[in-house]
């Protein structure tokens, strides 16, 4: 979701079947060029997860090791089984004064940034919740390691770890920005197919304490959008084609749009997807839905976060 980094790529949709990927001469040639031996592998089983086990895997990832393919398959299948039945808009509550939630913005395959965040704020726990706000893959070299770490943490702590889909959790962007090649190099095309299934299952929105909406991008260029209709989006099919229906336009806009303090209403977005939206759009949306503010990511900001639209919008970006 870097600013301007994905122009002209509005619709998220499947471009190739996994069988086609396996047979792709282009991809086979790229992988052959890589040539180096893959590193040692480690095991991780969804039924035997603990924070200590995940910490061990994180250390191994930091040393350049990979999961063995069976472990990768089990983590992805377990994550899919957990997340797929859930809603498109997930409510999050903080049940006591001691509970916190940290929203993590784009990580874009930079595993050292995830490690630094956990060193600074602590690993997730029942009272130390985390929400990863999409775009954890592409651009950087370690999208797989971030994905398997946060998926395993979600399996261990389903009520304390939350993950939104970003515009880069998508096959057409993964082909352009590196994650497709990364997964297939490390784990093969069948695992990549399962990864894409998990992306389709990711929710698009989280609602913290009924007052703060967390989404990846911003607001769509549509009148009178409500949380109720956002919650009813079929996230498994909504990105299968260029957006034309209201639900498709809402989903596309909320993954791609950006706030702008300099405009009123809406304006075109240099990305070639979504729109730029002004303060009145934000105010109207929050008032209509009885919300206090929006937390979003998607744009590179210098200090990791920035407030806009009279503090009604906070942008969080976590890749260094």
PDB file of C-alpha atoms in Angstrom:
ATOM      1  CA  UNK A   1       0.000   0.000   0.000  1.00  0.00           C
ATOM      2  CA  UNK A   2       2.856   2.486  -0.466  1.00  0.00           C
ATOM      3  CA  UNK A   3       1.661   5.841  -1.723  1.00  0.00           C
ATOM      4  CA  UNK A   4       1.305   5.731  -5.471  1.00  0.00           C
ATOM      5  CA  UNK A   5       2.985   2.361  -5.585  1.00  0.00           C
ATOM      6  CA  UNK A   6       0.260   0.332  -7.254  1.00  0.00           C
ATOM      7  CA  UNK A   7      -1.285   2.610  -9.832  1.00  0.00           C
ATOM      8  CA  UNK A   8      -3.676   1.118 -12.306  1.00  0.00           C
ATOM      9  CA  UNK A   9      -4.298  -2.034 -10.285  1.00  0.00           C
ATOM     10  CA  UNK A  10      -7.712  -1.376  -8.819  1.00  0.00           C
ATOM     11  CA  UNK A  11      -9.404  -4.729  -8.944  1.00  0.00           C
ATOM     12  CA  UNK A  12      -8.131  -7.596  -6.857  1.00  0.00           C
ATOM     13  CA  UNK A  13      -8.718 -10.872  -8.612  1.00  0.00           C
ATOM     14  CA  UNK A  14      -7.249 -14.248  -9.455  1.00  0.00           C
ATOM     15  CA  UNK A  15      -5.263 -14.205 -12.674  1.00  0.00           C
ATOM     16  CA  UNK A  16      -3.911 -17.735 -12.915  1.00  0.00           C
ATOM     17  CA  UNK A  17      -4.766 -21.153 -11.602  1.00  0.00           C
ATOM     18  CA  UNK A  18      -2.122 -22.909  -9.536  1.00  0.00           C
ATOM     19  CA  UNK A  19      -1.707 -25.503 -12.286  1.00  0.00           C
ATOM     20  CA  UNK A  20      -0.911 -22.691 -14.705  1.00  0.00           C
ATOM     21  CA  UNK A  21       1.598 -21.243 -12.241  1.00  0.00           C
ATOM     22  CA  UNK A  22       3.316 -24.618 -11.888  1.00  0.00           C
ATOM     23  CA  UNK A  23       3.697 -24.844 -15.654  1.00  0.00           C
ATOM     24  CA  UNK A  24       4.696 -21.203 -16.193  1.00  0.00           C
ATOM     25  CA  UNK A  25       7.935 -21.049 -18.236  1.00  0.00           C
ATOM     26  CA  UNK A  26       8.545 -17.501 -16.973  1.00  0.00           C
ATOM     27  CA  UNK A  27       8.319 -18.538 -13.345  1.00  0.00           C
ATOM     28  CA  UNK A  28      10.292 -21.755 -13.855  1.00  0.00           C
ATOM     29  CA  UNK A  29      13.074 -19.731 -15.484  1.00  0.00           C
ATOM     30  CA  UNK A  30      13.083 -17.190 -12.634  1.00  0.00           C
ATOM     31  CA  UNK A  31      13.265 -19.939 -10.020  1.00  0.00           C
ATOM     32  CA  UNK A  32      16.050 -21.702 -11.891  1.00  0.00           C
ATOM     33  CA  UNK A  33      17.996 -18.445 -11.923  1.00  0.00           C
ATOM     34  CA  UNK A  34      17.794 -18.256  -8.138  1.00  0.00           C
ATOM     35  CA  UNK A  35      19.649 -21.519  -7.910  1.00  0.00           C
ATOM     36  CA  UNK A  36      20.757 -21.422  -4.279  1.00  0.00           C
ATOM     37  CA  UNK A  37      19.973 -24.282  -1.907  1.00  0.00           C
ATOM     38  CA  UNK A  38      17.032 -23.641   0.397  1.00  0.00           C
ATOM     39  CA  UNK A  39      17.934 -23.388   4.088  1.00  0.00           C
ATOM     40  CA  UNK A  40      17.248 -25.870   6.881  1.00  0.00           C
ATOM     41  CA  UNK A  41      13.616 -26.362   7.817  1.00  0.00           C
ATOM     42  CA  UNK A  42      11.789 -26.380  11.135  1.00  0.00           C
ATOM     43  CA  UNK A  43       8.451 -27.847  12.204  1.00  0.00           C
ATOM     44  CA  UNK A  44       5.394 -26.152  13.706  1.00  0.00           C
ATOM     45  CA  UNK A  45       2.084 -27.890  14.401  1.00  0.00           C
ATOM     46  CA  UNK A  46      -1.211 -26.048  15.030  1.00  0.00           C
ATOM     47  CA  UNK A  47      -2.146 -28.522  17.775  1.00  0.00           C
ATOM     48  CA  UNK A  48       1.063 -27.937  19.717  1.00  0.00           C
ATOM     49  CA  UNK A  49       1.446 -24.172  19.649  1.00  0.00           C
ATOM     50  CA  UNK A  50       2.676 -22.108  22.575  1.00  0.00           C
ATOM     51  CA  UNK A  51       4.171 -18.637  22.779  1.00  0.00           C
ATOM     52  CA  UNK A  52       7.512 -20.333  23.455  1.00  0.00           C
ATOM     53  CA  UNK A  53       7.204 -22.540  20.363  1.00  0.00           C
ATOM     54  CA  UNK A  54       6.303 -19.553  18.188  1.00  0.00           C
ATOM     55  CA  UNK A  55       9.222 -17.579  19.668  1.00  0.00           C
ATOM     56  CA  UNK A  56      11.546 -20.447  18.714  1.00  0.00           C
ATOM     57  CA  UNK A  57      10.177 -20.402  15.168  1.00  0.00           C
ATOM     58  CA  UNK A  58      10.637 -16.625  15.009  1.00  0.00           C
ATOM     59  CA  UNK A  59      14.274 -17.018  16.013  1.00  0.00           C
ATOM     60  CA  UNK A  60      14.724 -19.698  13.353  1.00  0.00           C
ATOM     61  CA  UNK A  61      13.101 -17.437  10.750  1.00  0.00           C
ATOM     62  CA  UNK A  62      15.542 -14.720  11.790  1.00  0.00           C
ATOM     63  CA  UNK A  63      18.361 -17.157  11.026  1.00  0.00           C
ATOM     64  CA  UNK A  64      16.987 -17.784   7.550  1.00  0.00           C
ATOM     65  CA  UNK A  65      15.301 -21.125   8.168  1.00  0.00           C
ATOM     66  CA  UNK A  66      11.955 -22.130   6.659  1.00  0.00           C
ATOM     67  CA  UNK A  67       9.034 -24.190   7.871  1.00  0.00           C
ATOM     68  CA  UNK A  68       8.937 -27.696   6.464  1.00  0.00           C
ATOM     69  CA  UNK A  69       6.248 -27.994   3.803  1.00  0.00           C
ATOM     70  CA  UNK A  70       3.968 -30.164   5.951  1.00  0.00           C
ATOM     71  CA  UNK A  71       4.059 -27.559   8.734  1.00  0.00           C
ATOM     72  CA  UNK A  72       3.351 -24.763   6.262  1.00  0.00           C
ATOM     73  CA  UNK A  73       0.340 -26.670   4.969  1.00  0.00           C
ATOM     74  CA  UNK A  74      -0.969 -27.377   8.477  1.00  0.00           C
ATOM     75  CA  UNK A  75      -0.664 -23.754   9.619  1.00  0.00           C
ATOM     76  CA  UNK A  76      -2.411 -22.437   6.501  1.00  0.00           C
ATOM     77  CA  UNK A  77      -5.181 -25.054   6.644  1.00  0.00           C
ATOM     78  CA  UNK A  78      -5.708 -24.455  10.367  1.00  0.00           C
ATOM     79  CA  UNK A  79      -5.822 -20.695   9.854  1.00  0.00           C
ATOM     80  CA  UNK A  80      -8.316 -21.066   6.997  1.00  0.00           C
ATOM     81  CA  UNK A  81     -10.529 -23.324   9.122  1.00  0.00           C
ATOM     82  CA  UNK A  82     -10.477 -20.738  11.933  1.00  0.00           C
ATOM     83  CA  UNK A  83     -10.982 -17.539   9.951  1.00  0.00           C
ATOM     84  CA  UNK A  84     -13.154 -18.482   6.965  1.00  0.00           C
ATOM     85  CA  UNK A  85     -16.432 -18.920   8.929  1.00  0.00           C
ATOM     86  CA  UNK A  86     -15.996 -15.523  10.587  1.00  0.00           C
ATOM     87  CA  UNK A  87     -17.563 -12.211   9.574  1.00  0.00           C
ATOM     88  CA  UNK A  88     -16.271  -9.593   7.130  1.00  0.00           C
ATOM     89  CA  UNK A  89     -16.451  -7.001   9.929  1.00  0.00           C
ATOM     90  CA  UNK A  90     -15.040  -8.343  13.203  1.00  0.00           C
ATOM     91  CA  UNK A  91     -15.987  -6.720  16.536  1.00  0.00           C
ATOM     92  CA  UNK A  92     -13.129  -6.339  19.023  1.00  0.00           C
ATOM     93  CA  UNK A  93     -13.674  -5.605  22.697  1.00  0.00           C
ATOM     94  CA  UNK A  94     -11.231  -4.672  25.435  1.00  0.00           C
ATOM     95  CA  UNK A  95     -12.743  -6.338  28.466  1.00  0.00           C
ATOM     96  CA  UNK A  96     -10.733  -4.682  31.221  1.00  0.00           C
ATOM     97  CA  UNK A  97      -8.685  -1.579  31.899  1.00  0.00           C
ATOM     98  CA  UNK A  98      -5.519  -3.671  31.643  1.00  0.00           C
ATOM     99  CA  UNK A  99      -6.171  -4.808  28.069  1.00  0.00           C
ATOM    100  CA  UNK A 100      -4.475  -3.004  25.186  1.00  0.00           C
ATOM    101  CA  UNK A 101      -4.553  -3.345  21.421  1.00  0.00           C
ATOM    102  CA  UNK A 102      -1.705  -2.396  19.091  1.00  0.00           C
ATOM    103  CA  UNK A 103      -2.548  -1.736  15.452  1.00  0.00           C
ATOM    104  CA  UNK A 104       0.325  -2.650  13.120  1.00  0.00           C
ATOM    105  CA  UNK A 105       0.385  -1.079   9.672  1.00  0.00           C
ATOM    106  CA  UNK A 106       2.013  -2.245   6.440  1.00  0.00           C
ATOM    107  CA  UNK A 107       5.034  -4.491   7.029  1.00  0.00           C
ATOM    108  CA  UNK A 108       5.662  -5.427   3.383  1.00  0.00           C
ATOM    109  CA  UNK A 109       7.823  -8.471   3.952  1.00  0.00           C
ATOM    110  CA  UNK A 110      10.234  -6.829   6.411  1.00  0.00           C
ATOM    111  CA  UNK A 111      10.545  -9.381   9.197  1.00  0.00           C
ATOM    112  CA  UNK A 112      12.989  -7.324  11.238  1.00  0.00           C
ATOM    113  CA  UNK A 113      10.286  -4.668  11.638  1.00  0.00           C
ATOM    114  CA  UNK A 114       7.872  -7.243  13.090  1.00  0.00           C
ATOM    115  CA  UNK A 115      10.602  -8.459  15.453  1.00  0.00           C
ATOM    116  CA  UNK A 116      11.291  -4.880  16.551  1.00  0.00           C
ATOM    117  CA  UNK A 117       7.597  -4.252  17.227  1.00  0.00           C
ATOM    118  CA  UNK A 118       7.375  -7.348  19.437  1.00  0.00           C
ATOM    119  CA  UNK A 119      10.582  -6.348  21.269  1.00  0.00           C
ATOM    120  CA  UNK A 120       9.162  -2.861  21.868  1.00  0.00           C
ATOM    121  CA  UNK A 121       5.591  -3.745  22.832  1.00  0.00           C
ATOM    122  CA  UNK A 122       5.760  -7.416  23.833  1.00  0.00           C
ATOM    123  CA  UNK A 123       4.441 -10.551  22.210  1.00  0.00           C
ATOM    124  CA  UNK A 124       0.661 -10.968  21.967  1.00  0.00           C
ATOM    125  CA  UNK A 125      -1.138 -12.277  25.041  1.00  0.00           C
ATOM    126  CA  UNK A 126      -4.763 -12.433  26.189  1.00  0.00           C
ATOM    127  CA  UNK A 127      -4.426  -8.865  27.522  1.00  0.00           C
ATOM    128  CA  UNK A 128      -1.949  -7.546  24.917  1.00  0.00           C
ATOM    129  CA  UNK A 129      -3.906  -7.695  21.680  1.00  0.00           C
ATOM    130  CA  UNK A 130      -2.672  -6.982  18.171  1.00  0.00           C
ATOM    131  CA  UNK A 131      -4.402  -6.044  14.930  1.00  0.00           C
ATOM    132  CA  UNK A 132      -2.342  -6.404  11.746  1.00  0.00           C
ATOM    133  CA  UNK A 133      -3.886  -4.045   9.219  1.00  0.00           C
ATOM    134  CA  UNK A 134      -2.955  -5.690   5.919  1.00  0.00           C
ATOM    135  CA  UNK A 135      -0.085  -5.453   3.435  1.00  0.00           C
ATOM    136  CA  UNK A 136       2.195  -7.788   5.357  1.00  0.00           C
ATOM    137  CA  UNK A 137       3.524  -9.241   2.070  1.00  0.00           C
ATOM    138  CA  UNK A 138       5.182  -7.999  -1.167  1.00  0.00           C
ATOM    139  CA  UNK A 139       8.199  -5.738  -1.731  1.00  0.00           C
ATOM    140  CA  UNK A 140      10.339  -7.109   1.126  1.00  0.00           C
ATOM    141  CA  UNK A 141      11.966 -10.577   1.145  1.00  0.00           C
ATOM    142  CA  UNK A 142      10.213 -12.153   4.143  1.00  0.00           C
ATOM    143  CA  UNK A 143       6.466 -12.021   3.588  1.00  0.00           C
ATOM    144  CA  UNK A 144       6.251 -15.777   4.251  1.00  0.00           C
ATOM    145  CA  UNK A 145       7.888 -15.426   7.650  1.00  0.00           C
ATOM    146  CA  UNK A 146       5.573 -12.587   8.683  1.00  0.00           C
ATOM    147  CA  UNK A 147       2.520 -14.479   7.404  1.00  0.00           C
ATOM    148  CA  UNK A 148       3.342 -17.744   9.194  1.00  0.00           C
ATOM    149  CA  UNK A 149       4.196 -15.891  12.412  1.00  0.00           C
ATOM    150  CA  UNK A 150       0.972 -13.890  12.607  1.00  0.00           C
ATOM    151  CA  UNK A 151      -1.149 -16.827  11.399  1.00  0.00           C
ATOM    152  CA  UNK A 152       0.344 -19.047  14.130  1.00  0.00           C
ATOM    153  CA  UNK A 153      -0.260 -16.324  16.719  1.00  0.00           C
ATOM    154  CA  UNK A 154      -3.880 -16.090  15.551  1.00  0.00           C
ATOM    155  CA  UNK A 155      -4.256 -19.864  15.966  1.00  0.00           C
ATOM    156  CA  UNK A 156      -2.770 -19.684  19.470  1.00  0.00           C
ATOM    157  CA  UNK A 157      -4.642 -16.536  20.559  1.00  0.00           C
ATOM    158  CA  UNK A 158      -7.772 -16.220  18.384  1.00  0.00           C
ATOM    159  CA  UNK A 159      -9.318 -13.566  20.644  1.00  0.00           C
ATOM    160  CA  UNK A 160      -6.159 -11.475  20.919  1.00  0.00           C
ATOM    161  CA  UNK A 161      -4.691 -11.456  17.394  1.00  0.00           C
ATOM    162  CA  UNK A 162      -6.603  -9.982  14.466  1.00  0.00           C
ATOM    163  CA  UNK A 163      -5.672  -9.563  10.799  1.00  0.00           C
ATOM    164  CA  UNK A 164      -7.248  -7.372   8.097  1.00  0.00           C
ATOM    165  CA  UNK A 165      -6.799  -7.873   4.380  1.00  0.00           C
ATOM    166  CA  UNK A 166      -4.867  -5.180   2.562  1.00  0.00           C
ATOM    167  CA  UNK A 167      -4.730  -4.443  -1.145  1.00  0.00           C
ATOM    168  CA  UNK A 168      -1.494  -6.473  -1.414  1.00  0.00           C
ATOM    169  CA  UNK A 169      -3.034  -9.697  -0.101  1.00  0.00           C
ATOM    170  CA  UNK A 170      -3.932 -10.430  -3.712  1.00  0.00           C
ATOM    171  CA  UNK A 171      -2.601 -12.587  -6.503  1.00  0.00           C
ATOM    172  CA  UNK A 172      -2.376  -9.896  -9.190  1.00  0.00           C
ATOM    173  CA  UNK A 173      -0.258  -7.654  -6.945  1.00  0.00           C
ATOM    174  CA  UNK A 174       1.785 -10.590  -5.601  1.00  0.00           C
ATOM    175  CA  UNK A 175       2.799 -11.370  -9.178  1.00  0.00           C
ATOM    176  CA  UNK A 176       4.021  -7.797  -9.697  1.00  0.00           C
ATOM    177  CA  UNK A 177       5.610  -7.076  -6.313  1.00  0.00           C
ATOM    178  CA  UNK A 178       7.417 -10.286  -5.429  1.00  0.00           C
ATOM    179  CA  UNK A 179       5.373 -12.377  -3.010  1.00  0.00           C
ATOM    180  CA  UNK A 180       4.268 -14.925  -5.620  1.00  0.00           C
ATOM    181  CA  UNK A 181       7.861 -15.687  -6.493  1.00  0.00           C
ATOM    182  CA  UNK A 182       8.851 -15.745  -2.802  1.00  0.00           C
ATOM    183  CA  UNK A 183       6.230 -18.322  -1.810  1.00  0.00           C
ATOM    184  CA  UNK A 184       6.771 -20.586  -4.794  1.00  0.00           C
ATOM    185  CA  UNK A 185      10.560 -20.434  -4.378  1.00  0.00           C
ATOM    186  CA  UNK A 186      10.327 -21.351  -0.689  1.00  0.00           C
ATOM    187  CA  UNK A 187       7.290 -23.647  -0.579  1.00  0.00           C
ATOM    188  CA  UNK A 188       6.006 -24.445  -4.076  1.00  0.00           C
ATOM    189  CA  UNK A 189       2.853 -23.594  -6.059  1.00  0.00           C
ATOM    190  CA  UNK A 190       0.445 -25.785  -4.053  1.00  0.00           C
ATOM    191  CA  UNK A 191       1.270 -23.903  -0.849  1.00  0.00           C
ATOM    192  CA  UNK A 192       0.849 -20.642  -2.744  1.00  0.00           C
ATOM    193  CA  UNK A 193      -2.641 -21.711  -3.769  1.00  0.00           C
ATOM    194  CA  UNK A 194      -3.516 -22.283  -0.123  1.00  0.00           C
ATOM    195  CA  UNK A 195      -2.006 -18.903   0.783  1.00  0.00           C
ATOM    196  CA  UNK A 196      -4.337 -17.219  -1.732  1.00  0.00           C
ATOM    197  CA  UNK A 197      -7.277 -19.036  -0.123  1.00  0.00           C
ATOM    198  CA  UNK A 198      -6.293 -17.582   3.255  1.00  0.00           C
ATOM    199  CA  UNK A 199      -6.157 -14.095   1.720  1.00  0.00           C
ATOM    200  CA  UNK A 200      -9.733 -14.497   0.463  1.00  0.00           C
ATOM    201  CA  UNK A 201     -10.785 -15.513   3.990  1.00  0.00           C
ATOM    202  CA  UNK A 202      -9.272 -12.483   5.735  1.00  0.00           C
ATOM    203  CA  UNK A 203     -11.829 -10.010   7.065  1.00  0.00           C
ATOM    204  CA  UNK A 204     -11.811  -6.497   5.627  1.00  0.00           C
ATOM    205  CA  UNK A 205     -12.741  -4.564   8.762  1.00  0.00           C
ATOM    206  CA  UNK A 206     -12.395  -4.618  12.533  1.00  0.00           C
ATOM    207  CA  UNK A 207     -14.484  -2.485  14.872  1.00  0.00           C
ATOM    208  CA  UNK A 208     -12.814  -1.733  18.210  1.00  0.00           C
ATOM    209  CA  UNK A 209     -15.127  -1.032  21.142  1.00  0.00           C
ATOM    210  CA  UNK A 210     -17.942  -0.077  18.737  1.00  0.00           C
ATOM    211  CA  UNK A 211     -16.214   3.264  18.132  1.00  0.00           C
ATOM    212  CA  UNK A 212     -13.033   2.864  16.062  1.00  0.00           C
ATOM    213  CA  UNK A 213     -13.173   1.335  12.588  1.00  0.00           C
ATOM    214  CA  UNK A 214      -9.923  -0.248  11.381  1.00  0.00           C
ATOM    215  CA  UNK A 215      -9.589  -0.820   7.630  1.00  0.00           C
ATOM    216  CA  UNK A 216      -6.650  -0.892   5.273  1.00  0.00           C
ATOM    217  CA  UNK A 217      -7.262   2.003   2.910  1.00  0.00           C
ATOM    218  CA  UNK A 218     -10.096   4.495   3.311  1.00  0.00           C
ATOM    219  CA  UNK A 219     -13.627   5.425   2.310  1.00  0.00           C
ATOM    220  CA  UNK A 220     -15.291   4.655  -1.035  1.00  0.00           C
ATOM    221  CA  UNK A 221     -16.896   7.188  -3.364  1.00  0.00           C
ATOM    222  CA  UNK A 222     -20.448   6.158  -2.546  1.00  0.00           C
ATOM    223  CA  UNK A 223     -23.251   7.848  -0.662  1.00  0.00           C
ATOM    224  CA  UNK A 224     -24.574   6.715   2.714  1.00  0.00           C
ATOM    225  CA  UNK A 225     -22.267   3.734   3.281  1.00  0.00           C
ATOM    226  CA  UNK A 226     -23.105   1.912   6.519  1.00  0.00           C
ATOM    227  CA  UNK A 227     -21.255  -0.551   8.720  1.00  0.00           C
ATOM    228  CA  UNK A 228     -24.171  -2.928   8.270  1.00  0.00           C
ATOM    229  CA  UNK A 229     -23.686  -3.201   4.514  1.00  0.00           C
ATOM    230  CA  UNK A 230     -19.912  -3.400   4.941  1.00  0.00           C
ATOM    231  CA  UNK A 231     -20.404  -6.330   7.298  1.00  0.00           C
ATOM    232  CA  UNK A 232     -22.522  -8.162   4.693  1.00  0.00           C
ATOM    233  CA  UNK A 233     -19.938  -8.063   1.883  1.00  0.00           C
ATOM    234  CA  UNK A 234     -19.104 -11.517   0.547  1.00  0.00           C
ATOM    235  CA  UNK A 235     -15.339 -11.165   0.795  1.00  0.00           C
ATOM    236  CA  UNK A 236     -14.766 -14.513  -0.939  1.00  0.00           C
ATOM    237  CA  UNK A 237     -16.193 -13.325  -4.271  1.00  0.00           C
ATOM    238  CA  UNK A 238     -16.187  -9.520  -4.128  1.00  0.00           C
ATOM    239  CA  UNK A 239     -12.718  -9.204  -5.686  1.00  0.00           C
ATOM    240  CA  UNK A 240     -13.222 -11.702  -8.515  1.00  0.00           C
ATOM    241  CA  UNK A 241     -13.830  -9.034 -11.163  1.00  0.00           C
ATOM    242  CA  UNK A 242     -13.558  -5.311 -11.850  1.00  0.00           C
ATOM    243  CA  UNK A 243     -15.774  -3.512  -9.297  1.00  0.00           C
ATOM    244  CA  UNK A 244     -19.188  -2.503 -10.610  1.00  0.00           C
ATOM    245  CA  UNK A 245     -21.773  -3.422  -7.957  1.00  0.00           C
ATOM    246  CA  UNK A 246     -22.180  -1.358  -4.797  1.00  0.00           C
ATOM    247  CA  UNK A 247     -20.621  -4.075  -2.609  1.00  0.00           C
ATOM    248  CA  UNK A 248     -17.663  -4.394  -4.991  1.00  0.00           C
ATOM    249  CA  UNK A 249     -17.135  -0.634  -5.054  1.00  0.00           C
ATOM    250  CA  UNK A 250     -17.269  -0.440  -1.252  1.00  0.00           C
ATOM    251  CA  UNK A 251     -14.748  -3.260  -0.840  1.00  0.00           C
ATOM    252  CA  UNK A 252     -12.426  -1.878  -3.513  1.00  0.00           C
ATOM    253  CA  UNK A 253     -12.612   1.673  -2.148  1.00  0.00           C
ATOM    254  CA  UNK A 254     -11.953   0.662   1.438  1.00  0.00           C
ATOM    255  CA  UNK A 255      -8.781  -1.194   0.421  1.00  0.00           C
ATOM    256  CA  UNK A 256      -7.397   1.474  -1.939  1.00  0.00           C
ATOM    257  CA  UNK A 257      -8.569   4.986  -0.953  1.00  0.00           C
ATOM    258  CA  UNK A 258      -6.590   7.690   0.886  1.00  0.00           C
ATOM    259  CA  UNK A 259      -7.576  10.710   3.034  1.00  0.00           C
ATOM    260  CA  UNK A 260      -6.615  14.187   1.864  1.00  0.00           C
ATOM    261  CA  UNK A 261      -6.697  17.318   4.048  1.00  0.00           C
ATOM    262  CA  UNK A 262      -6.511  19.595   1.022  1.00  0.00           C
ATOM    263  CA  UNK A 263      -9.741  18.652  -0.761  1.00  0.00           C
ATOM    264  CA  UNK A 264     -13.477  18.692  -0.235  1.00  0.00           C
ATOM    265  CA  UNK A 265     -15.518  15.662  -1.223  1.00  0.00           C
ATOM    266  CA  UNK A 266     -13.689  13.230  -3.483  1.00  0.00           C
ATOM    267  CA  UNK A 267     -10.881  13.458  -6.011  1.00  0.00           C
ATOM    268  CA  UNK A 268      -9.035  11.058  -8.279  1.00  0.00           C
ATOM    269  CA  UNK A 269      -6.319   8.936  -6.698  1.00  0.00           C
ATOM    270  CA  UNK A 270      -2.839   8.868  -8.310  1.00  0.00           C
ATOM    271  CA  UNK A 271      -2.761   5.126  -7.545  1.00  0.00           C
ATOM    272  CA  UNK A 272      -5.294   4.562 -10.317  1.00  0.00           C
ATOM    273  CA  UNK A 273      -7.571   2.844  -7.792  1.00  0.00           C
ATOM    274  CA  UNK A 274      -9.823   4.048  -5.011  1.00  0.00           C
ATOM    275  CA  UNK A 275     -10.233   7.795  -4.438  1.00  0.00           C
ATOM    276  CA  UNK A 276      -8.890  10.577  -2.279  1.00  0.00           C
ATOM    277  CA  UNK A 277     -11.508  11.763   0.215  1.00  0.00           C
ATOM    278  CA  UNK A 278     -11.850  14.959   2.214  1.00  0.00           C
ATOM    279  CA  UNK A 279     -12.714  15.759   5.807  1.00  0.00           C
ATOM    280  CA  UNK A 280     -16.468  16.143   5.219  1.00  0.00           C
ATOM    281  CA  UNK A 281     -16.620  12.625   3.778  1.00  0.00           C
ATOM    282  CA  UNK A 282     -14.988  11.294   6.943  1.00  0.00           C
ATOM    283  CA  UNK A 283     -17.232  13.368   9.215  1.00  0.00           C
ATOM    284  CA  UNK A 284     -20.399  12.223   7.453  1.00  0.00           C
ATOM    285  CA  UNK A 285     -19.359   8.550   7.543  1.00  0.00           C
ATOM    286  CA  UNK A 286     -18.457   8.659  11.242  1.00  0.00           C
ATOM    287  CA  UNK A 287     -21.658  10.496  12.167  1.00  0.00           C
ATOM    288  CA  UNK A 288     -23.850   8.135  10.159  1.00  0.00           C
ATOM    289  CA  UNK A 289     -22.302   5.089  11.835  1.00  0.00           C
ATOM    290  CA  UNK A 290     -21.881   6.452  15.381  1.00  0.00           C
ATOM    291  CA  UNK A 291     -18.097   6.133  15.249  1.00  0.00           C
ATOM    292  CA  UNK A 292     -15.321   8.233  16.764  1.00  0.00           C
ATOM    293  CA  UNK A 293     -12.512   7.635  14.299  1.00  0.00           C
ATOM    294  CA  UNK A 294     -10.877   5.498  11.631  1.00  0.00           C
ATOM    295  CA  UNK A 295      -7.482   3.802  11.822  1.00  0.00           C
ATOM    296  CA  UNK A 296      -6.005   2.917   8.436  1.00  0.00           C
ATOM    297  CA  UNK A 297      -2.644   2.113   6.858  1.00  0.00           C
ATOM    298  CA  UNK A 298      -1.794   1.880   3.135  1.00  0.00           C
ATOM    299  CA  UNK A 299       0.364   5.050   2.919  1.00  0.00           C
ATOM    300  CA  UNK A 300       3.998   5.611   3.844  1.00  0.00           C
ATOM    301  CA  UNK A 301       4.154   8.172   6.673  1.00  0.00           C
ATOM    302  CA  UNK A 302       7.431   9.481   8.061  1.00  0.00           C
ATOM    303  CA  UNK A 303       7.029   8.810  11.788  1.00  0.00           C
ATOM    304  CA  UNK A 304       5.073   5.563  11.449  1.00  0.00           C
ATOM    305  CA  UNK A 305       1.760   7.308  12.086  1.00  0.00           C
ATOM    306  CA  UNK A 306       0.045  10.566  11.250  1.00  0.00           C
ATOM    307  CA  UNK A 307      -3.303  12.125  12.184  1.00  0.00           C
ATOM    308  CA  UNK A 308      -5.500  13.814   9.597  1.00  0.00           C
ATOM    309  CA  UNK A 309      -9.047  15.122   9.156  1.00  0.00           C
ATOM    310  CA  UNK A 310      -9.034  16.820  12.590  1.00  0.00           C
ATOM    311  CA  UNK A 311      -7.734  13.645  14.242  1.00  0.00           C
ATOM    312  CA  UNK A 312     -10.667  11.610  12.926  1.00  0.00           C
ATOM    313  CA  UNK A 313      -8.287   9.538  10.757  1.00  0.00           C
ATOM    314  CA  UNK A 314      -5.036   7.969  11.946  1.00  0.00           C
ATOM    315  CA  UNK A 315      -2.650   6.399   9.421  1.00  0.00           C
ATOM    316  CA  UNK A 316      -0.304   3.680  10.742  1.00  0.00           C
ATOM    317  CA  UNK A 317       2.584   2.404   8.606  1.00  0.00           C
ATOM    318  CA  UNK A 318       5.027  -0.019  10.183  1.00  0.00           C
ATOM    319  CA  UNK A 319       7.645  -0.915   7.548  1.00  0.00           C
ATOM    320  CA  UNK A 320      10.903   0.964   8.036  1.00  0.00           C
TER     321      UNK A 320
END
